Amino acid sequence: MTRVLIADDEALVRGGLRMILGAQPDIEVVADAADGEDAVLLATRFEPDVVLMDIHMPRLDGIAATERILAERPDVRIIMLTTFDLDEYVYRALRAGASGFMLKTTPPKDLAEALRTAARGDALLSPSITRRLIDHYTATAPAASSAGLADLTVREAEVLRMMALGLSNREIAGQLFVAEATVKTHVNRIFAKLGVRDRVQAVVLAYQTGVAQLRR
């Protein structure tokens, strides 16, 4: 079961998400919070696998709550929810350590699958957000160090390029005809060798260093 905490200041939204996710046989909503402060407390108390976090909430906004939760429990996956697909929110949420970013207009079936994706340890970024993210960082960030790239094996470099294309661990496993656990091992080794925290940082580095090319 994937244990989920819902954090949103609108009771109707929380109720709707509970109904949608409660209908899934492999998802359990363990608690819901009406503001960021409660989200931090409940994340500690109930130890969810994934948090659905609204960005705009009273007392403590979703991005600040994300930072505090991950400081205590870095293994938690947090998906940010918002009404507007704005660059400012995307960058701030990902810098805070969020694993993904979704609009509240996302169809129910896609929302449930997003939770499963996040619980497996994959980042959740739509192609449009990935493109804007890469454009933003390659235009504003200093040139990335290629240190560590030479240490990647041929297979690890191949996995990194597939990650840069937006493929999940499951999709990479399918293309390489290996077990998903094997891909996860490659991904963890890539993170360690490149000195990056997560999939987003690894993908940005891949584009900045030329390992992957942004398709126009």
XYZ file of N, CA and C in Angstrom:
648
model
N 0.832 -1.206 0.000
C 0.000 0.000 0.000
C 0.865 1.253 0.000
N 0.455 2.245 -0.770
C 1.108 3.546 -0.749
C 0.337 4.443 0.214
N 1.015 4.890 1.269
C 0.388 5.726 2.292
C 0.512 7.198 1.896
N -0.633 7.898 1.892
C -0.670 9.259 1.379
C -1.206 10.243 2.414
N -0.567 11.400 2.481
C -1.053 12.522 3.279
C -1.482 13.620 2.319
N -2.693 14.144 2.504
C -3.208 15.229 1.672
C -3.120 16.533 2.448
N -2.542 17.577 1.843
C -2.453 18.889 2.483
C -3.028 19.943 1.547
N -4.173 20.498 1.933
C -4.835 21.530 1.126
C -5.761 22.314 2.042
N -5.809 23.627 1.869
C -6.624 24.441 2.776
C -8.102 24.441 2.415
N -8.479 23.840 1.293
C -9.887 23.784 0.891
C -10.465 22.414 1.247
N -11.487 22.432 2.105
C -12.083 21.175 2.571
C -12.658 20.352 1.424
N -13.251 21.039 0.439
C -13.833 20.319 -0.694
C -12.760 19.599 -1.499
N -11.613 20.237 -1.653
C -10.511 19.612 -2.389
C -10.005 18.394 -1.628
N -9.818 18.550 -0.326
C -9.352 17.414 0.473
C -10.338 16.255 0.397
N -11.634 16.572 0.497
C -12.654 15.527 0.431
C -12.674 14.837 -0.919
N -12.542 15.623 -1.975
C -12.528 15.048 -3.318
C -11.333 14.137 -3.546
N -10.164 14.587 -3.068
C -8.962 13.763 -3.216
C -9.080 12.471 -2.412
N -9.688 12.568 -1.216
C -9.893 11.361 -0.408
C -10.766 10.345 -1.143
N -11.826 10.819 -1.770
C -12.721 9.918 -2.498
C -12.011 9.279 -3.684
N -11.272 10.089 -4.433
C -10.580 9.582 -5.620
C -9.533 8.537 -5.240
N -8.704 8.887 -4.257
C -7.612 7.995 -3.887
C -8.104 6.804 -3.068
N -9.174 7.020 -2.288
C -9.720 5.931 -1.482
C -10.306 4.813 -2.323
N -10.623 5.110 -3.578
C -11.178 4.096 -4.477
C -10.094 3.203 -5.073
N -8.825 3.563 -4.838
C -7.721 2.778 -5.376
C -7.345 1.673 -4.384
N -7.251 0.441 -4.826
C -6.982 -0.663 -3.901
C -5.593 -0.646 -3.281
N -4.662 0.075 -3.914
C -3.279 0.058 -3.427
C -2.849 1.385 -2.809
N -3.823 2.273 -2.521
C -3.520 3.580 -1.938
C -4.351 3.786 -0.674
N -3.704 4.244 0.379
C -4.385 4.530 1.637
C -4.114 5.980 2.040
N -5.174 6.768 2.205
C -5.028 8.140 2.708
C -4.977 8.064 4.230
N -3.822 8.364 4.804
C -3.645 8.189 6.248
C -4.057 9.430 7.042
N -4.093 10.614 6.399
C -4.466 11.843 7.100
C -4.599 12.966 6.093
N -5.237 14.063 6.518
C -5.249 15.260 5.684
C -5.042 16.492 6.554
N -4.428 17.509 5.982
C -4.067 18.725 6.708
C -4.636 19.944 6.005
N -5.061 20.944 6.799
C -5.656 22.147 6.249
C -4.651 23.285 6.076
N -3.425 23.095 6.557
C -2.391 24.121 6.367
C -1.014 23.474 6.478
N 0.009 24.271 6.186
C 1.356 23.736 6.159
C 1.871 23.258 7.508
N 1.510 23.968 8.562
C 1.957 23.559 9.898
C 1.417 22.175 10.248
N 0.124 21.963 9.996
C -0.465 20.653 10.260
C 0.165 19.572 9.380
N 0.497 19.938 8.143
C 1.108 18.968 7.231
C 2.430 18.459 7.800
N 3.233 19.370 8.364
C 4.515 18.984 8.949
C 4.294 18.045 10.137
N 3.352 18.404 11.006
C 3.071 17.583 12.189
C 2.538 16.201 11.809
N 1.603 16.169 10.857
C 0.989 14.902 10.469
C 1.954 14.008 9.698
N 2.869 14.623 8.950
C 3.868 13.829 8.230
C 4.776 13.100 9.212
N 5.069 13.750 10.334
C 5.886 13.120 11.373
C 5.104 12.017 12.082
N 3.826 12.288 12.333
C 2.994 11.341 13.092
C 2.625 10.101 12.298
N 2.234 10.289 11.029
C 1.703 9.165 10.248
C 2.706 8.543 9.273
N 3.847 9.205 9.046
C 4.907 8.676 8.186
C 4.384 8.200 6.822
N 3.784 9.091 6.053
C 3.286 8.712 4.726
C 4.438 8.447 3.757
N 4.131 7.714 2.695
C 5.108 7.506 1.627
C 5.138 8.710 0.692
N 3.954 9.287 0.464
C 3.814 10.417 -0.455
C 2.927 11.483 0.185
N 3.291 12.746 -0.027
C 2.448 13.859 0.419
C 1.966 14.616 -0.807
N 0.656 14.822 -0.903
C 0.085 15.712 -1.920
C -0.023 17.077 -1.269
N 0.778 18.025 -1.724
C 0.943 19.299 -1.027
C 0.489 20.482 -1.882
N -0.526 21.184 -1.410
C -0.944 22.410 -2.075
C 0.127 23.480 -1.847
N 0.370 24.312 -2.826
C 1.396 25.347 -2.675
C 0.897 26.484 -1.796
N -0.337 26.941 -2.020
C -0.861 28.093 -1.287
C -1.710 27.638 -0.104
N -1.164 27.802 1.124
C -1.895 27.447 2.341
C -1.563 28.449 3.443
N -2.488 28.611 4.407
C -2.235 29.546 5.512
C -1.214 28.994 6.503
N -0.718 29.901 7.366
C 0.255 29.624 8.422
C 1.630 29.253 7.861
N 1.676 28.294 6.961
C 2.936 27.875 6.350
C 2.611 27.383 4.952
N 3.232 27.989 3.926
C 2.876 27.569 2.568
C 3.473 26.194 2.249
N 3.018 25.625 1.137
C 3.405 24.267 0.803
C 4.888 24.083 0.553
N 5.545 25.093 0.007
C 6.973 24.969 -0.288
C 7.786 24.961 1.002
N 7.451 25.852 1.937
C 8.140 25.864 3.229
C 7.868 24.574 3.996
N 6.624 24.085 3.919
C 6.279 22.826 4.589
C 7.071 21.668 3.993
N 7.244 21.691 2.687
C 8.032 20.648 2.015
C 9.464 20.627 2.536
N 10.067 21.795 2.655
C 11.438 21.876 3.157
C 11.549 21.306 4.572
N 10.572 21.639 5.420
C 10.625 21.171 6.801
C 10.401 19.659 6.897
N 9.473 19.135 6.104
C 9.218 17.693 6.126
C 10.448 16.923 5.653
N 11.049 17.372 4.562
C 12.194 16.653 4.007
C 13.434 16.781 4.883
N 13.502 17.828 5.675
C 14.619 17.966 6.605
C 14.569 16.866 7.661
N 13.344 16.456 8.014
C 13.160 15.398 9.014
C 13.083 14.021 8.389
N 12.439 13.942 7.214
C 12.234 12.632 6.566
C 12.544 12.741 5.075
N 13.832 12.680 4.719
C 14.220 12.854 3.321
C 13.718 11.758 2.389
N 13.205 10.667 2.958
C 12.697 9.573 2.128
C 11.281 9.818 1.627
N 10.579 10.808 2.187
C 9.201 11.087 1.777
C 9.194 11.706 0.376
N 8.230 11.297 -0.432
C 8.050 11.896 -1.758
C 6.930 12.927 -1.676
N 7.175 14.113 -2.183
C 6.177 15.178 -2.110
C 5.823 15.665 -3.507
N 4.535 15.619 -3.803
C 4.013 16.112 -5.074
C 3.276 17.415 -4.808
N 3.685 18.466 -5.488
C 3.061 19.770 -5.302
C 1.808 19.887 -6.168
N 0.749 20.428 -5.578
C -0.508 20.660 -6.294
C -0.775 22.150 -6.387
N -1.190 22.600 -7.547
C -1.532 24.011 -7.695
C -2.552 24.182 -8.812
N -3.153 25.339 -8.845
C -4.146 25.644 -9.881
C -3.488 26.182 -11.136
N -2.331 26.841 -10.956
C -1.687 27.507 -12.081
C -0.312 26.917 -12.370
N -0.054 26.673 -13.639
C 1.217 26.109 -14.092
C 2.194 27.263 -14.342
N 2.740 27.821 -13.266
C 3.621 28.972 -13.377
C 5.063 28.589 -13.076
N 5.983 29.128 -13.859
C 7.393 28.801 -13.703
C 7.894 29.052 -12.287
N 7.468 30.171 -11.690
C 7.941 30.535 -10.358
C 7.695 29.401 -9.369
N 6.507 28.803 -9.430
C 6.170 27.729 -8.511
C 6.960 26.459 -8.816
N 7.144 26.175 -10.097
C 7.879 24.979 -10.489
C 9.292 25.013 -9.923
N 9.995 26.104 -10.146
C 11.385 26.190 -9.714
C 11.495 26.155 -8.196
N 10.638 26.895 -7.513
C 10.703 26.927 -6.051
C 10.383 25.553 -5.459
N 9.391 24.895 -6.017
C 8.996 23.583 -5.495
C 10.108 22.558 -5.683
N 10.720 22.548 -6.844
C 11.775 21.578 -7.108
C 13.028 21.879 -6.293
N 13.322 23.150 -6.111
C 14.474 23.507 -5.265
C 14.226 23.075 -3.822
N 12.973 23.085 -3.410
C 12.640 22.673 -2.033
C 12.760 21.163 -1.853
N 12.863 20.435 -2.959
C 13.019 18.985 -2.873
C 11.808 18.186 -3.305
N 10.802 18.851 -3.889
C 9.614 18.137 -4.334
C 9.970 17.139 -5.429
N 9.240 16.033 -5.458
C 9.478 14.990 -6.464
C 8.649 15.204 -7.712
N 7.735 16.152 -7.671
C 6.893 16.366 -8.834
C 5.976 17.544 -8.645
N 5.220 17.833 -9.688
C 4.405 19.037 -9.751
C 3.193 18.710 -10.600
N 1.990 18.873 -10.037
C 0.788 18.544 -10.783
C -0.272 19.624 -10.633
N -1.062 19.782 -11.678
C -2.183 20.717 -11.628
C -3.388 20.046 -10.982
N -4.233 20.855 -10.332
C -5.428 20.303 -9.687
C -6.458 19.827 -10.713
N -6.240 20.189 -11.970
C -7.140 19.739 -13.033
C -6.729 18.378 -13.597
N -5.698 17.772 -13.022
C -5.237 16.464 -13.486
C -6.355 15.427 -13.352
N -6.615 14.628 -14.385
C -7.660 13.590 -14.299
C -7.372 12.617 -13.156
N -8.422 12.119 -12.490
C -8.240 11.218 -11.347
C -7.321 10.033 -11.607
N -7.462 9.387 -12.767
C -6.632 8.206 -13.043
C -5.158 8.594 -13.149
N -4.882 9.786 -13.682
C -3.497 10.242 -13.802
C -2.927 10.605 -12.440
N -3.788 11.132 -11.565
C -3.339 11.488 -10.219
C -2.914 10.242 -9.453
N -3.730 9.190 -9.529
C -3.402 7.948 -8.832
C -2.105 7.356 -9.361
N -1.926 7.385 -10.664
C -0.699 6.840 -11.243
C 0.508 7.698 -10.858
N 0.285 9.001 -10.718
C 1.372 9.890 -10.295
C 1.862 9.520 -8.908
N 0.945 9.187 -8.024
C 1.325 8.766 -6.680
C 2.154 7.488 -6.723
N 1.737 6.549 -7.560
C 2.490 5.305 -7.677
C 3.895 5.573 -8.226
N 3.967 6.466 -9.201
C 5.263 6.821 -9.790
C 6.182 7.427 -8.744
N 5.647 8.369 -7.969
C 6.446 9.023 -6.928
C 6.878 8.021 -5.863
N 5.970 7.115 -5.485
C 6.284 6.127 -4.453
C 7.393 5.183 -4.901
N 7.484 4.964 -6.215
C 8.561 4.101 -6.735
C 9.909 4.815 -6.738
N 9.886 6.124 -6.503
C 11.133 6.872 -6.469
C 11.435 7.643 -7.735
N 10.496 7.674 -8.675
C 10.696 8.424 -9.909
C 10.233 9.867 -9.731
N 10.923 10.781 -10.409
C 10.466 12.175 -10.419
C 9.235 12.267 -11.310
N 8.378 13.221 -11.014
C 7.137 13.379 -11.762
C 7.133 14.758 -12.409
N 7.588 14.806 -13.649
C 7.653 16.067 -14.375
C 7.054 15.864 -15.756
N 6.102 16.705 -16.114
C 5.520 16.610 -17.444
C 6.569 17.061 -18.459
N 6.464 16.635 -19.729
C 7.437 17.065 -20.743
C 7.564 18.586 -20.848
N 6.442 19.312 -20.729
C 6.504 20.772 -20.846
C 7.279 21.385 -19.693
N 7.079 20.855 -18.484
C 7.793 21.368 -17.323
C 9.273 21.006 -17.413
N 9.574 19.788 -17.868
C 10.967 19.384 -18.021
C 11.693 20.314 -18.984
N 11.073 20.620 -20.112
C 11.697 21.496 -21.108
C 11.960 22.879 -20.526
N 10.980 23.446 -19.826
C 11.149 24.781 -19.254
C 12.192 24.761 -18.149
N 12.215 23.685 -17.380
C 13.194 23.567 -16.308
C 14.608 23.549 -16.873
N 14.822 22.745 -17.903
C 16.143 22.658 -18.509
C 16.533 23.999 -19.133
N 15.605 24.611 -19.855
C 15.883 25.916 -20.450
C 16.288 26.923 -19.387
N 15.572 26.907 -18.265
C 15.827 27.864 -17.187
C 17.218 27.662 -16.598
N 17.543 26.418 -16.261
C 18.818 26.174 -15.593
C 20.008 26.304 -16.528
N 19.851 25.899 -17.780
C 20.979 26.017 -18.692
C 21.237 27.476 -19.059
N 20.205 28.318 -18.927
C 20.373 29.740 -19.243
C 20.888 30.540 -18.054
N 20.582 30.116 -16.836
C 20.900 30.937 -15.674
C 21.966 30.344 -14.756
N 22.141 29.047 -14.792
C 23.093 28.424 -13.871
C 24.490 28.422 -14.468
N 25.531 28.470 -13.638
C 26.897 28.368 -14.149
C 27.122 27.009 -14.779
N 28.109 26.920 -15.646
C 28.380 25.661 -16.317
C 28.596 24.550 -15.297
N 27.963 23.432 -15.540
C 28.058 22.320 -14.598
C 29.387 21.612 -14.734
N 29.866 21.088 -13.637
C 31.104 20.315 -13.645
C 30.840 18.941 -14.231
N 31.763 18.485 -15.055
C 31.628 17.145 -15.639
C 32.281 16.088 -14.762
N 32.749 16.507 -13.574
C 33.373 15.556 -12.657
C 32.382 14.439 -12.333
N 32.844 13.232 -12.445
C 31.992 12.083 -12.159
C 31.463 11.420 -13.404
N 31.327 12.174 -14.491
C 30.796 11.585 -15.718
C 31.719 10.491 -16.244
N 33.024 10.717 -16.130
C 33.976 9.725 -16.626
C 33.914 8.433 -15.827
N 33.362 8.504 -14.616
C 33.266 7.311 -13.768
C 32.054 6.452 -14.094
N 31.144 6.989 -14.901
C 29.948 6.218 -15.255
C 30.310 5.075 -16.182
N 29.699 3.937 -15.963
C 29.865 2.826 -16.896
C 29.065 3.130 -18.161
N 29.269 2.343 -19.188
C 28.524 2.531 -20.436
C 27.026 2.413 -20.172
N 26.640 1.435 -19.374
C 25.218 1.243 -19.082
C 24.668 2.404 -18.258
N 25.433 2.893 -17.280
C 24.974 4.021 -16.459
C 24.796 5.281 -17.305
N 25.699 5.513 -18.250
C 25.566 6.671 -19.143
C 24.314 6.538 -20.004
N 24.024 5.313 -20.431
C 22.824 5.052 -21.224
C 21.571 5.326 -20.397
N 21.572 4.886 -19.153
C 20.437 5.130 -18.259
C 20.263 6.615 -18.015
N 21.359 7.348 -17.838
C 21.279 8.799 -17.628
C 20.638 9.488 -18.818
N 21.018 9.091 -20.032
C 20.414 9.698 -21.224
C 18.920 9.392 -21.295
N 18.519 8.198 -20.909
C 17.098 7.850 -20.906
C 16.345 8.649 -19.851
N 16.964 8.852 -18.689
C 16.357 9.688 -17.660
C 16.129 11.101 -18.199
N 17.100 11.599 -18.962
C 17.004 12.947 -19.510
C 15.869 13.077 -20.520
N 15.481 11.947 -21.114
C 14.356 11.948 -22.049
C 13.014 11.880 -21.325
N 13.067 11.748 -19.988
C 11.838 11.722 -19.210
C 11.312 10.331 -18.921
N 12.090 9.298 -19.212
C 11.621 7.938 -18.974
C 11.700 7.594 -17.487
N 10.707 6.872 -16.996
C 10.704 6.390 -15.618
C 11.582 5.158 -15.512
N 11.858 4.720 -14.285
C 12.641 3.499 -14.100
C 11.984 2.311 -14.787
N 10.670 2.238 -14.693
C 9.946 1.117 -15.303
C 10.096 1.152 -16.825
N 9.984 2.334 -17.407
C 10.109 2.463 -18.862
C 11.534 2.148 -19.323
N 12.528 2.577 -18.545
C 13.920 2.274 -18.880
C 14.152 0.774 -18.821
N 13.609 0.144 -17.778
C 13.756 -1.308 -17.640
C 13.169 -2.025 -18.852
N 12.034 -1.546 -19.333
C 11.404 -2.158 -20.492
C 12.254 -2.037 -21.745
N 12.893 -0.901 -21.917
C 13.718 -0.694 -23.108
C 15.028 -1.460 -23.050
N 15.549 -1.637 -21.838
C 16.831 -2.335 -21.693
C 16.660 -3.829 -21.422
N 15.405 -4.270 -21.248
C 15.099 -5.681 -20.976
C 15.795 -6.172 -19.700
N 15.696 -5.342 -18.661
C 16.244 -5.717 -17.353
C 15.166 -5.479 -16.298
N 15.422 -5.912 -15.071
C 14.473 -5.714 -13.990
C 14.471 -4.251 -13.553
N 13.328 -3.787 -13.084
C 13.230 -2.412 -12.612
C 14.188 -2.172 -11.443
N 14.392 -3.187 -10.604
C 15.321 -3.046 -9.475
C 16.748 -2.799 -9.972
N 17.092 -3.398 -11.111
C 18.421 -3.184 -11.684
C 18.583 -1.734 -12.122
N 17.543 -1.187 -12.741
C 17.588 0.215 -13.157
C 17.718 1.123 -11.942
N 16.976 0.829 -10.886
C 17.046 1.639 -9.678
C 18.460 1.635 -9.101
N 19.126 0.490 -9.165
C 20.513 0.409 -8.701
C 21.414 1.300 -9.551
N 21.227 1.257 -10.876
C 22.006 2.129 -11.770
C 21.772 3.596 -11.428
N 20.505 3.961 -11.225
C 20.163 5.353 -10.935
C 20.835 5.819 -9.644
N 20.796 4.999 -8.613
C 21.429 5.365 -7.349
C 22.935 5.530 -7.497
N 23.550 4.680 -8.316
C 24.985 4.800 -8.553
C 25.309 6.065 -9.345
N 24.427 6.415 -10.274
C 24.604 7.655 -11.035
C 24.563 8.856 -10.095
N 23.586 8.880 -9.197
C 23.484 9.978 -8.227
C 24.776 10.101 -7.418
N 25.271 8.957 -6.936
C 26.466 8.964 -6.095
C 27.691 9.448 -6.872
N 27.864 8.977 -8.097
C 29.036 9.351 -8.884
C 28.998 10.812 -9.328
N 27.797 11.319 -9.606
C 27.675 12.705 -10.063
C 27.549 13.686 -8.901
N 27.335 13.168 -7.708
C 27.198 14.040 -6.547
C 25.925 14.863 -6.579
N 24.826 14.255 -7.082
C 23.543 14.963 -7.159
C 22.562 14.325 -6.186
N 21.534 15.110 -5.824
C 20.567 14.657 -4.824
C 19.456 13.815 -5.414
N 19.037 14.173 -6.621
C 17.843 13.526 -7.156
C 17.865 13.502 -8.676
N 16.759 12.992 -9.218
C 16.630 12.815 -10.663
C 16.660 14.150 -11.406
N 16.028 15.158 -10.846
C 15.996 16.467 -11.498
C 17.406 17.016 -11.667
N 18.200 16.980 -10.603
C 19.563 17.486 -10.684
C 20.396 16.685 -11.678
N 20.188 15.371 -11.711
C 20.932 14.533 -12.650
C 20.581 14.884 -14.093
N 19.304 15.110 -14.362
C 18.866 15.445 -15.717
C 19.403 16.813 -16.140
N 19.341 17.791 -15.246
C 19.870 19.120 -15.563
C 21.354 19.018 -15.902
N 22.104 18.274 -15.092
C 23.535 18.117 -15.344
C 23.781 17.441 -16.687
N 22.949 16.464 -17.035
C 23.113 15.758 -18.310
C 22.992 16.712 -19.483
N 22.050 17.654 -19.404
C 21.889 18.621 -20.484
C 22.983 19.672 -20.469
N 23.368 20.141 -19.281
C 24.389 21.173 -19.191
C 25.743 20.685 -19.710
N 26.030 19.433 -19.504
C 27.337 18.893 -19.905
C 27.339 18.279 -21.288
N 26.176 18.250 -21.948
C 26.113 17.730 -23.297
C 25.903 16.241 -23.402
N 25.749 15.548 -22.250
C 25.472 14.119 -22.291
C 24.143 13.867 -22.995
N 23.190 14.772 -22.780
C 21.890 14.695 -23.455
C 21.670 16.009 -24.202
N 20.921 15.950 -25.276
C 20.622 17.129 -26.079
C 19.134 17.431 -26.027
N 18.790 18.683 -25.763
C 17.388 19.082 -25.700
C 16.800 19.087 -27.103
N 15.719 18.347 -27.284
C 15.076 18.256 -28.597
C 14.130 19.418 -28.807
N 14.266 20.111 -29.885
C 13.416 21.260 -30.197
C 12.310 20.869 -31.157
